[in-house]
PDB file of C-alpha atoms in Angstrom:
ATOM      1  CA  UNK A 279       0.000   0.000   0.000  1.00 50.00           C
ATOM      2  CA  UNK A 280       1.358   3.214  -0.892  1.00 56.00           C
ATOM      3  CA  UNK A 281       0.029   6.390   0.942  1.00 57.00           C
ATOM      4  CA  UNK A 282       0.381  10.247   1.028  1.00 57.00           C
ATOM      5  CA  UNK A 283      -1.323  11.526   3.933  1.00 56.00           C
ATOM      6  CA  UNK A 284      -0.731  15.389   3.593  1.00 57.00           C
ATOM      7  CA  UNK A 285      -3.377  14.887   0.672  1.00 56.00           C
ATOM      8  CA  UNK A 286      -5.318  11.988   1.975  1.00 58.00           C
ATOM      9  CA  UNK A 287      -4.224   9.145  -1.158  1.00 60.00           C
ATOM     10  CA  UNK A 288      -3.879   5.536  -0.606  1.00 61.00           C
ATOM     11  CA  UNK A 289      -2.710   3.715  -3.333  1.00 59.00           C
ATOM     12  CA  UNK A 290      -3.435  -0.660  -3.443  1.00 56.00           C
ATOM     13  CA  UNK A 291      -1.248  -1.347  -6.407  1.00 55.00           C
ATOM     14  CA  UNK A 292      -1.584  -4.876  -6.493  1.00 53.00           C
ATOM     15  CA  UNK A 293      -4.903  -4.653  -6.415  1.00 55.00           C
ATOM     16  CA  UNK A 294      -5.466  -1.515  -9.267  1.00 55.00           C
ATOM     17  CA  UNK A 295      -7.445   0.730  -6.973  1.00 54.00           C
ATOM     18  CA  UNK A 296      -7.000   3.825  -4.347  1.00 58.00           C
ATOM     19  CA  UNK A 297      -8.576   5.739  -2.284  1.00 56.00           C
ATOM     20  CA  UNK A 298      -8.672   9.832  -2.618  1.00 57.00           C
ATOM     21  CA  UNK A 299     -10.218  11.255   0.630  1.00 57.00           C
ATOM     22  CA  UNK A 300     -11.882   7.970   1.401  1.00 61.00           C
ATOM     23  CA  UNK A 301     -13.490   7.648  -1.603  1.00 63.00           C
ATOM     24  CA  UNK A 302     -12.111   4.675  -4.174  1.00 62.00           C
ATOM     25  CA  UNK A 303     -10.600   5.616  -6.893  1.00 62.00           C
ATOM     26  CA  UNK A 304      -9.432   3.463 -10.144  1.00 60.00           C
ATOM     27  CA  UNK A 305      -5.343   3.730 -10.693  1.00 55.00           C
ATOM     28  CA  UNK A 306      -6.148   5.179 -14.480  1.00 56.00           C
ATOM     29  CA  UNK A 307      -7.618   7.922 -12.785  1.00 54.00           C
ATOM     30  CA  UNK A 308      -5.231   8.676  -9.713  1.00 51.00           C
ATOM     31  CA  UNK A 309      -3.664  11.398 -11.342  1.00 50.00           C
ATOM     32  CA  UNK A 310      -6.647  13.794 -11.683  1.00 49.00           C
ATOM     33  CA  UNK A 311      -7.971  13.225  -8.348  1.00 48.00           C
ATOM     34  CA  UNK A 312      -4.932  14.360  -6.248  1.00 50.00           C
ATOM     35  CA  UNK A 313      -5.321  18.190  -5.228  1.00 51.00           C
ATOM     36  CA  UNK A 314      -2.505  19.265  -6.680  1.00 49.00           C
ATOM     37  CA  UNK A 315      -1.558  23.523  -5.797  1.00 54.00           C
ATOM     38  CA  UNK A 316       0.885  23.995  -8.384  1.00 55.00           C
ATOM     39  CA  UNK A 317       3.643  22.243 -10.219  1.00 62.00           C
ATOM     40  CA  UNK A 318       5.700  21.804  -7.118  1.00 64.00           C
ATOM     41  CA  UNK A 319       2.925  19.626  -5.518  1.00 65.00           C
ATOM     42  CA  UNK A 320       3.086  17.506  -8.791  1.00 65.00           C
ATOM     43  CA  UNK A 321       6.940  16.816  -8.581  1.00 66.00           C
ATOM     44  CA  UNK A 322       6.611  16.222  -5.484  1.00 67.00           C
ATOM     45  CA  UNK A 323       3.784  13.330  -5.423  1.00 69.00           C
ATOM     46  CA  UNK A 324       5.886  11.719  -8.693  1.00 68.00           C
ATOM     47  CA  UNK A 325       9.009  11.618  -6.441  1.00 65.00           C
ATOM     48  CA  UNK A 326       7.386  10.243  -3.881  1.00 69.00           C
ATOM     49  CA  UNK A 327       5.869   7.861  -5.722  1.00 69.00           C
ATOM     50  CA  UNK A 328       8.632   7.168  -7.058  1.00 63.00           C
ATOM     51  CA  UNK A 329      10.620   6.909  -4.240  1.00 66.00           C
ATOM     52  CA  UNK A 330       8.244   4.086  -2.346  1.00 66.00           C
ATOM     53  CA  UNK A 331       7.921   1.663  -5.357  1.00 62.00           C
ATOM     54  CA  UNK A 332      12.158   1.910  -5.422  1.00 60.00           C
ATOM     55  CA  UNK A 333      11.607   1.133  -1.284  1.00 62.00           C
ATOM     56  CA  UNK A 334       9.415  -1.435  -1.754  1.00 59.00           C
ATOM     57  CA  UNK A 335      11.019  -3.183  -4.512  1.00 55.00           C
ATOM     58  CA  UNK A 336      14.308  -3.592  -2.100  1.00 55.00           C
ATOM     59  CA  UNK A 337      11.881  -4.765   0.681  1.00 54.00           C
ATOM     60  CA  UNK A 338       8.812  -6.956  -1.041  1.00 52.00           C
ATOM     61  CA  UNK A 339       9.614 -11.110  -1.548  1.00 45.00           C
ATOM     62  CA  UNK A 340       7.427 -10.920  -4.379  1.00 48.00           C
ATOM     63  CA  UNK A 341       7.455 -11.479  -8.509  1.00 50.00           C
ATOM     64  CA  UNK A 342       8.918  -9.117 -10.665  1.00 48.00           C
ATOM     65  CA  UNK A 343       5.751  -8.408 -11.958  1.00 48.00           C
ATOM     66  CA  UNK A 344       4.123  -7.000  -8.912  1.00 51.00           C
ATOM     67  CA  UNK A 345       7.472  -4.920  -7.948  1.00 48.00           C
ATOM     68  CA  UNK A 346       7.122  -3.513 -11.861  1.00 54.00           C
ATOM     69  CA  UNK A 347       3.453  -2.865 -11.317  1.00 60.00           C
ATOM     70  CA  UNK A 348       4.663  -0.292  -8.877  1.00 58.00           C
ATOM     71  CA  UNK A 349       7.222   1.356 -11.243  1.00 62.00           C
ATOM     72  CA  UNK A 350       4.987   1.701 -13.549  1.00 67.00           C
ATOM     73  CA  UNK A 351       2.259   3.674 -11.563  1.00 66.00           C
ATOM     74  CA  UNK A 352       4.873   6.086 -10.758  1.00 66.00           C
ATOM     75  CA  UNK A 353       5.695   6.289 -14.587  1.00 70.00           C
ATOM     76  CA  UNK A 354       2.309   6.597 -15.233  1.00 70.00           C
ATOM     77  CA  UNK A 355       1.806   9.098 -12.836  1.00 67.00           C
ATOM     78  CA  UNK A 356       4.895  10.698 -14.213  1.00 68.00           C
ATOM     79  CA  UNK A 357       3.722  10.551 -17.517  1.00 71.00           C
ATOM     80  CA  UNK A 358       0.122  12.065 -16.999  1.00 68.00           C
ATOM     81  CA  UNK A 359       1.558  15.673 -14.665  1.00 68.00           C
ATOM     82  CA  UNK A 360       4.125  15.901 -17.373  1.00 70.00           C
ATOM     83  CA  UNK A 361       7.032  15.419 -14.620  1.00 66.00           C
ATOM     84  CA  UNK A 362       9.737  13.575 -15.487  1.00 68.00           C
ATOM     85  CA  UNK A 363      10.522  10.157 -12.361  1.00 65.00           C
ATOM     86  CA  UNK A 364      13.136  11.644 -10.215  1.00 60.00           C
ATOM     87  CA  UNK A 365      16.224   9.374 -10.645  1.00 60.00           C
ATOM     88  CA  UNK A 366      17.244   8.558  -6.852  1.00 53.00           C
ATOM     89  CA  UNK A 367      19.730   6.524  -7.388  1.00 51.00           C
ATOM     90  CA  UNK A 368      22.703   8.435  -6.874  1.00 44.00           C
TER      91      UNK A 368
END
């Protein structure tokens, strides 16, 4: 479960739903229901986003396929604000 409490999203990748404010939300549309106040906001959900599928994919005992699931909302996510993924890795 991924979550961003400052603007009340929790994200169930494996199982291709959220929750914005308490109300559930497909994955597709994630993107336009975070409150977003500016382009700042936006880079800042992507990175962390970002950040907790590269956390989770050091942590989970799972497939492959369920860590890339993960990477790929953040893409997605990425892809839809127009930010590019933050590259953490150094």
């Amino acid at each position: 479960m991924l979550t961003d409490n400052q603007n009340g999203v929790v994200v169930h990748p494996h199982e291709g739903y959220g929750y914005v404010n308490d109300e559930p939300v497909n994955l597709t549309d994630l993107s336009a229901e975070i409150p977003v106040n500016g382009n700042d906001e936006i880079a800042r959900l992507a990175h962390g986003f970002h950040n907790m599928g590269r956390k989770l994919s050091g942590v989970l005992q799972a497939g492959t396929d369920t860590v890339q699931n993960v990477e790929n909302s953040a893409q997605t996510f990425s892809t839809r604000t127009g930010q590019p993924v933050p590259d953490d890795t150094g």
